[in-house]
PDB file of C-alpha atoms in Angstrom:
ATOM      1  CA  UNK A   1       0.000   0.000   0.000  1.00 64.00           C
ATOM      2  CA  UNK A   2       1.028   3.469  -0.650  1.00 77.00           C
ATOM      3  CA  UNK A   3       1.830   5.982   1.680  1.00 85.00           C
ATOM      4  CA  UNK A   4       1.354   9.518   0.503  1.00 96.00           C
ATOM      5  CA  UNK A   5       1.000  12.965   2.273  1.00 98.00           C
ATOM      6  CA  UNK A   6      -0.660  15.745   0.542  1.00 98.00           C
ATOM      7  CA  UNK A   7      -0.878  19.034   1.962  1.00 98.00           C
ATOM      8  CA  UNK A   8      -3.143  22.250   0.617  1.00 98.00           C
ATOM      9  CA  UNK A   9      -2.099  25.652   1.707  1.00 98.00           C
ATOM     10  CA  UNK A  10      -3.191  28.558   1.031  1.00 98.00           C
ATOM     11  CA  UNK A  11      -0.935  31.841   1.101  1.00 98.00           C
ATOM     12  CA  UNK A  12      -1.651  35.520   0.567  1.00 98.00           C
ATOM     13  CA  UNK A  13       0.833  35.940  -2.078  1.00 98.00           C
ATOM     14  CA  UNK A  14       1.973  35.825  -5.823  1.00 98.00           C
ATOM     15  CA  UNK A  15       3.362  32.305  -6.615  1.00 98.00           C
ATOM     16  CA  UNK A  16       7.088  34.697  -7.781  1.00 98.00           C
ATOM     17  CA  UNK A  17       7.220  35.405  -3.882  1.00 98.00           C
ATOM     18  CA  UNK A  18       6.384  31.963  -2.465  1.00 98.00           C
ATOM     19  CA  UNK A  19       8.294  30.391  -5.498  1.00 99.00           C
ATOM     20  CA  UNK A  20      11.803  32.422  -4.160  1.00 98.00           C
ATOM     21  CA  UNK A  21      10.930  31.145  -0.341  1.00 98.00           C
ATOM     22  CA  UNK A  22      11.225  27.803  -1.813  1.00 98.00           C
ATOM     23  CA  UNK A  23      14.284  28.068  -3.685  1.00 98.00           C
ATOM     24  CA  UNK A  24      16.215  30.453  -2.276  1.00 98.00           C
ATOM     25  CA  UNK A  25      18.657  29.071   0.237  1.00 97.00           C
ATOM     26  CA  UNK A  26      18.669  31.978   2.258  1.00 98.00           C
ATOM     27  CA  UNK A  27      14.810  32.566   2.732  1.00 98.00           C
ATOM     28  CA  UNK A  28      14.492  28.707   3.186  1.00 97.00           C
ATOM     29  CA  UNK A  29      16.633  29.487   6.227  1.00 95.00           C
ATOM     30  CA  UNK A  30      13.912  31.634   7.851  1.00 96.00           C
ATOM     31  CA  UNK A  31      11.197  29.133   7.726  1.00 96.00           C
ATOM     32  CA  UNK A  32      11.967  26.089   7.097  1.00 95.00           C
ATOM     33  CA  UNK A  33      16.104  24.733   7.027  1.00 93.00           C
ATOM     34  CA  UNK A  34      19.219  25.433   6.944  1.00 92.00           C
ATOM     35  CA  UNK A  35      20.756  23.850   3.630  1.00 95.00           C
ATOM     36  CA  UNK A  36      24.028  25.592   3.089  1.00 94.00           C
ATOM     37  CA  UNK A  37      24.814  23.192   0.122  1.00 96.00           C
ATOM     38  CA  UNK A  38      21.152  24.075  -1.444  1.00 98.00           C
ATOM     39  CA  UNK A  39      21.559  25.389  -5.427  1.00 97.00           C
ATOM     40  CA  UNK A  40      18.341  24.994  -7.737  1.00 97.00           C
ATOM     41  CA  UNK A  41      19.100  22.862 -10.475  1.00 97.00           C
ATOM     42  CA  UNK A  42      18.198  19.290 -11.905  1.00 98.00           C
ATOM     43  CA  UNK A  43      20.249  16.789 -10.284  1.00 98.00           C
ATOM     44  CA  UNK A  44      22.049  19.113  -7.709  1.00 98.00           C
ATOM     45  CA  UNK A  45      22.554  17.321  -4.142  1.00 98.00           C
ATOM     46  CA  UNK A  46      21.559  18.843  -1.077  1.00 98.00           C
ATOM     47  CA  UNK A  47      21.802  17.821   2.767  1.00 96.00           C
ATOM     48  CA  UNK A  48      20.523  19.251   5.856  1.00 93.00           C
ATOM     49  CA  UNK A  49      19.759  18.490   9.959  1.00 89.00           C
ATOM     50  CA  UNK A  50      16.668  19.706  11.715  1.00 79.00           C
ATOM     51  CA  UNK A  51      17.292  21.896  14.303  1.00 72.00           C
ATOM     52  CA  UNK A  52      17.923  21.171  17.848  1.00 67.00           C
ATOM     53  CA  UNK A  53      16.317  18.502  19.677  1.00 61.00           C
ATOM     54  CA  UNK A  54      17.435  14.662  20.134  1.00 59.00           C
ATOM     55  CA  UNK A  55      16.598  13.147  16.632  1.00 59.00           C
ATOM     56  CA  UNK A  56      18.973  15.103  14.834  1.00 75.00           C
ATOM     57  CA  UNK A  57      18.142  12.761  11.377  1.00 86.00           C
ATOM     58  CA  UNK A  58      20.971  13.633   8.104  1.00 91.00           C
ATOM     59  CA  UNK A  59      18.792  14.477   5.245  1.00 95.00           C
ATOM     60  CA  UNK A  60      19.182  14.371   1.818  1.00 97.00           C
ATOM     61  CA  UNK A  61      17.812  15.381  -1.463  1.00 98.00           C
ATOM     62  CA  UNK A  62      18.454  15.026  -4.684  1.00 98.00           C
ATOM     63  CA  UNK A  63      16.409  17.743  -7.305  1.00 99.00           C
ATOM     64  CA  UNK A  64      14.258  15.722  -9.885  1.00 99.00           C
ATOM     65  CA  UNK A  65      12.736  18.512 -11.979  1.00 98.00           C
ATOM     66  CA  UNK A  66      11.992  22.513 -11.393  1.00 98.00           C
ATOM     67  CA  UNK A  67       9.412  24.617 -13.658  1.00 98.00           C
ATOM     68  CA  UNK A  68       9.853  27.857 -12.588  1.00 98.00           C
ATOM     69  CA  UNK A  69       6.914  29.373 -10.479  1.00 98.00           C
ATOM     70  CA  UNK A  70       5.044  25.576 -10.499  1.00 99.00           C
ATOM     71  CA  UNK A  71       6.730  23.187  -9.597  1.00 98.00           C
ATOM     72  CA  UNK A  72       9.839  21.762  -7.633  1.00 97.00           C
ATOM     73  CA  UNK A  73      10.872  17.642  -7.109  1.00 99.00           C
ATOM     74  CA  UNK A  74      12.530  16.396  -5.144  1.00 99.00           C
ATOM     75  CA  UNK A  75      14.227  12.797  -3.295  1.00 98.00           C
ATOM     76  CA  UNK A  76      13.935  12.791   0.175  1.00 98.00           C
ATOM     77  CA  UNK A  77      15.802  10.240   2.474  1.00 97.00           C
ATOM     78  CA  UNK A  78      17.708   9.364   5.573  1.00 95.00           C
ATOM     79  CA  UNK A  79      21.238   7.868   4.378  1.00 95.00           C
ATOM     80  CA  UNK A  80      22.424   6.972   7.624  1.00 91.00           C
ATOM     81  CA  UNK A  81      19.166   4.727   8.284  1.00 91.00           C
ATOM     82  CA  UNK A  82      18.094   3.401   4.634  1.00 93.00           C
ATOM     83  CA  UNK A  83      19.171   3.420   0.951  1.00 95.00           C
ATOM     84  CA  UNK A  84      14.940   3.966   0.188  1.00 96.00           C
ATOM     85  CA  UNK A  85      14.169   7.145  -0.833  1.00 97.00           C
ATOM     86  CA  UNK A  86      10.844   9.281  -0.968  1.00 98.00           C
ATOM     87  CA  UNK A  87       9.700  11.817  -3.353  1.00 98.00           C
ATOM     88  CA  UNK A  88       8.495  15.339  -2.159  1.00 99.00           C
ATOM     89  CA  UNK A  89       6.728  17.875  -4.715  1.00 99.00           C
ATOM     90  CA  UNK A  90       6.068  21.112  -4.229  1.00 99.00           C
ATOM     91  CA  UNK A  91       3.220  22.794  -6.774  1.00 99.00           C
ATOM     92  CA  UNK A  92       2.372  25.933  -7.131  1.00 99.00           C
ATOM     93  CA  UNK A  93      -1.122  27.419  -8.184  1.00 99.00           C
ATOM     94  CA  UNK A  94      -2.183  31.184  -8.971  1.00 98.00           C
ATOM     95  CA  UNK A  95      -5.427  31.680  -6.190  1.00 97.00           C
ATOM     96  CA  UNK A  96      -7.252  34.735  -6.869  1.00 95.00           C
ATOM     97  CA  UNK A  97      -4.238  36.818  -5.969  1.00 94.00           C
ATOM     98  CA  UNK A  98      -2.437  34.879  -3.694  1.00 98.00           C
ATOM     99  CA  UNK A  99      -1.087  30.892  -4.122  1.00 99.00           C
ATOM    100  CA  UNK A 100      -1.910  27.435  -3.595  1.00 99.00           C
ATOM    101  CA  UNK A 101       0.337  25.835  -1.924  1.00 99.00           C
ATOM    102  CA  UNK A 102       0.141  22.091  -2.508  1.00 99.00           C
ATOM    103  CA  UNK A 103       3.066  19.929  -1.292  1.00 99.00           C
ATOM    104  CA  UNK A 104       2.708  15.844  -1.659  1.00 98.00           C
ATOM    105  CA  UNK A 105       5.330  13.051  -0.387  1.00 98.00           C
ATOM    106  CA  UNK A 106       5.200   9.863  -2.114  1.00 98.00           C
ATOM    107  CA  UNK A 107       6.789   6.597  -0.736  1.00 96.00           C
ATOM    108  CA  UNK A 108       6.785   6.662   2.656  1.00 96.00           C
ATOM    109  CA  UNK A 109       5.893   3.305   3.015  1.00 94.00           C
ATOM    110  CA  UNK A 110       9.576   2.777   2.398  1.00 94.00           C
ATOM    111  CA  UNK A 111      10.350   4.385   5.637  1.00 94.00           C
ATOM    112  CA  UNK A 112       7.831   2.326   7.881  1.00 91.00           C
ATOM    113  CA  UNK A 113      11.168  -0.025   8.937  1.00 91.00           C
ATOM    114  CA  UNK A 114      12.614   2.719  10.641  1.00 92.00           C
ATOM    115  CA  UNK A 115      10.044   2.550  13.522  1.00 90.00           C
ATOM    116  CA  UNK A 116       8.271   5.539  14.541  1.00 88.00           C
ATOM    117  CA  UNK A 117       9.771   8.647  14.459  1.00 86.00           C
ATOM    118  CA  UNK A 118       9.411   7.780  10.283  1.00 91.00           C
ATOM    119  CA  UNK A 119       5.901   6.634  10.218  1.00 92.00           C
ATOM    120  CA  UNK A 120       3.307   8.889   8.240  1.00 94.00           C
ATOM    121  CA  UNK A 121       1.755  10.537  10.822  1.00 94.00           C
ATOM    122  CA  UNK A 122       4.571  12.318  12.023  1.00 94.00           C
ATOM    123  CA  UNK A 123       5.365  13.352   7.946  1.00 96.00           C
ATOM    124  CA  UNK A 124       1.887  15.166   8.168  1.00 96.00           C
ATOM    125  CA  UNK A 125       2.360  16.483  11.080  1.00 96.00           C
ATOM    126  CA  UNK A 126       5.644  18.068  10.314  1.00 95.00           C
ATOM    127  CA  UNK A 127       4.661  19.175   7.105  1.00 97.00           C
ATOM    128  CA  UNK A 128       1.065  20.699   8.397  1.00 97.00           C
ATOM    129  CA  UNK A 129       3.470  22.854  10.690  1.00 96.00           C
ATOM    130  CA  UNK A 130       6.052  24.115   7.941  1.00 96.00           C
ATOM    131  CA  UNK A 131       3.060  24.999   5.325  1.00 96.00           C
ATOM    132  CA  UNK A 132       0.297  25.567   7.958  1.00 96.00           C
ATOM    133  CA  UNK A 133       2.604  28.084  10.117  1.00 96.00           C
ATOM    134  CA  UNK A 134       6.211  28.336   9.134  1.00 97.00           C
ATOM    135  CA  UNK A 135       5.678  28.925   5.395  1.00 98.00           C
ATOM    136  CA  UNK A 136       2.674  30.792   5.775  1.00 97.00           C
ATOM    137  CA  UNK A 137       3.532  32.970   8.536  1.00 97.00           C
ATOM    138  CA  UNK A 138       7.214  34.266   6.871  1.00 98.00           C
ATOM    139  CA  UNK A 139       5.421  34.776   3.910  1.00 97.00           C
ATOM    140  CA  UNK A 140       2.419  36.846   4.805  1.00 96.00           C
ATOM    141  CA  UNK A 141       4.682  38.851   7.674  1.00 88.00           C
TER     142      UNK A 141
END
């Protein structure tokens, strides 16, 4: 069975702002993480940590495909832990001035042998809380 999260957000917005926090390694900083090695471009690498806490997890991506102001692809996985790898996709919709956020990770079934700090729940969670509030707030500030 397939494991997906899909999460709808709306922002007050144009997509060319929310587009940059996406991208930008610097504005990604303010809301979401800290990716020093973060460049937008098909195939480029990136890693990252979460901040603080116990379960400091090594991420890392690799970028599957960009169209600029829609959409942004993405591998998501935990090298230390697993060779499996997830997909995340951000899209990006024009809404009546603002944008529609609409972010969707695919595979997480491939994580559910980690135990439960990998499980699904905590996926939608964590990614209700970057588009619900972090995304959302440093955006419409």
């Amino acid at each position: 069975m397939h494991e997906n999260v899909v999460i709808k957000q709306r922002v007050n917005a144009p997509v060319e702002k929310v587009w940059n926090a996406l991208t930008d390694k610097a504005q990604m900083k303010e809301w979401y993480f800290d990716i020093p090695d973060f460049e937008l471009g098909l195939h480029n690498e990136f890693n990252f940590f979460e901040p603080g806490g116990e379960n400091r997890f090594h991420h890392h991506g690799e970028i599957l495909e960009v169209i600029p102001n829609q959409k942004f692809k993405h591998t998501w996985s935990y090298p230390e832990f697993s060779k499996e790898k997830t997909i995340v996709r951000w899209e990006l919709e024009e809404d009546n001035g603002g944008t529609l956020v609409t972010l969707t990770h695919k595979g997480l079934e491939n994580f559910n042998h980690l135990g439960k700090d990998f499980q699904k729940e905590n996926f939608e969670n964590g990614w209700n809380e970057i588009l619900g509030q972090s995304l959302k707030e440093f955006i419409e500030k």
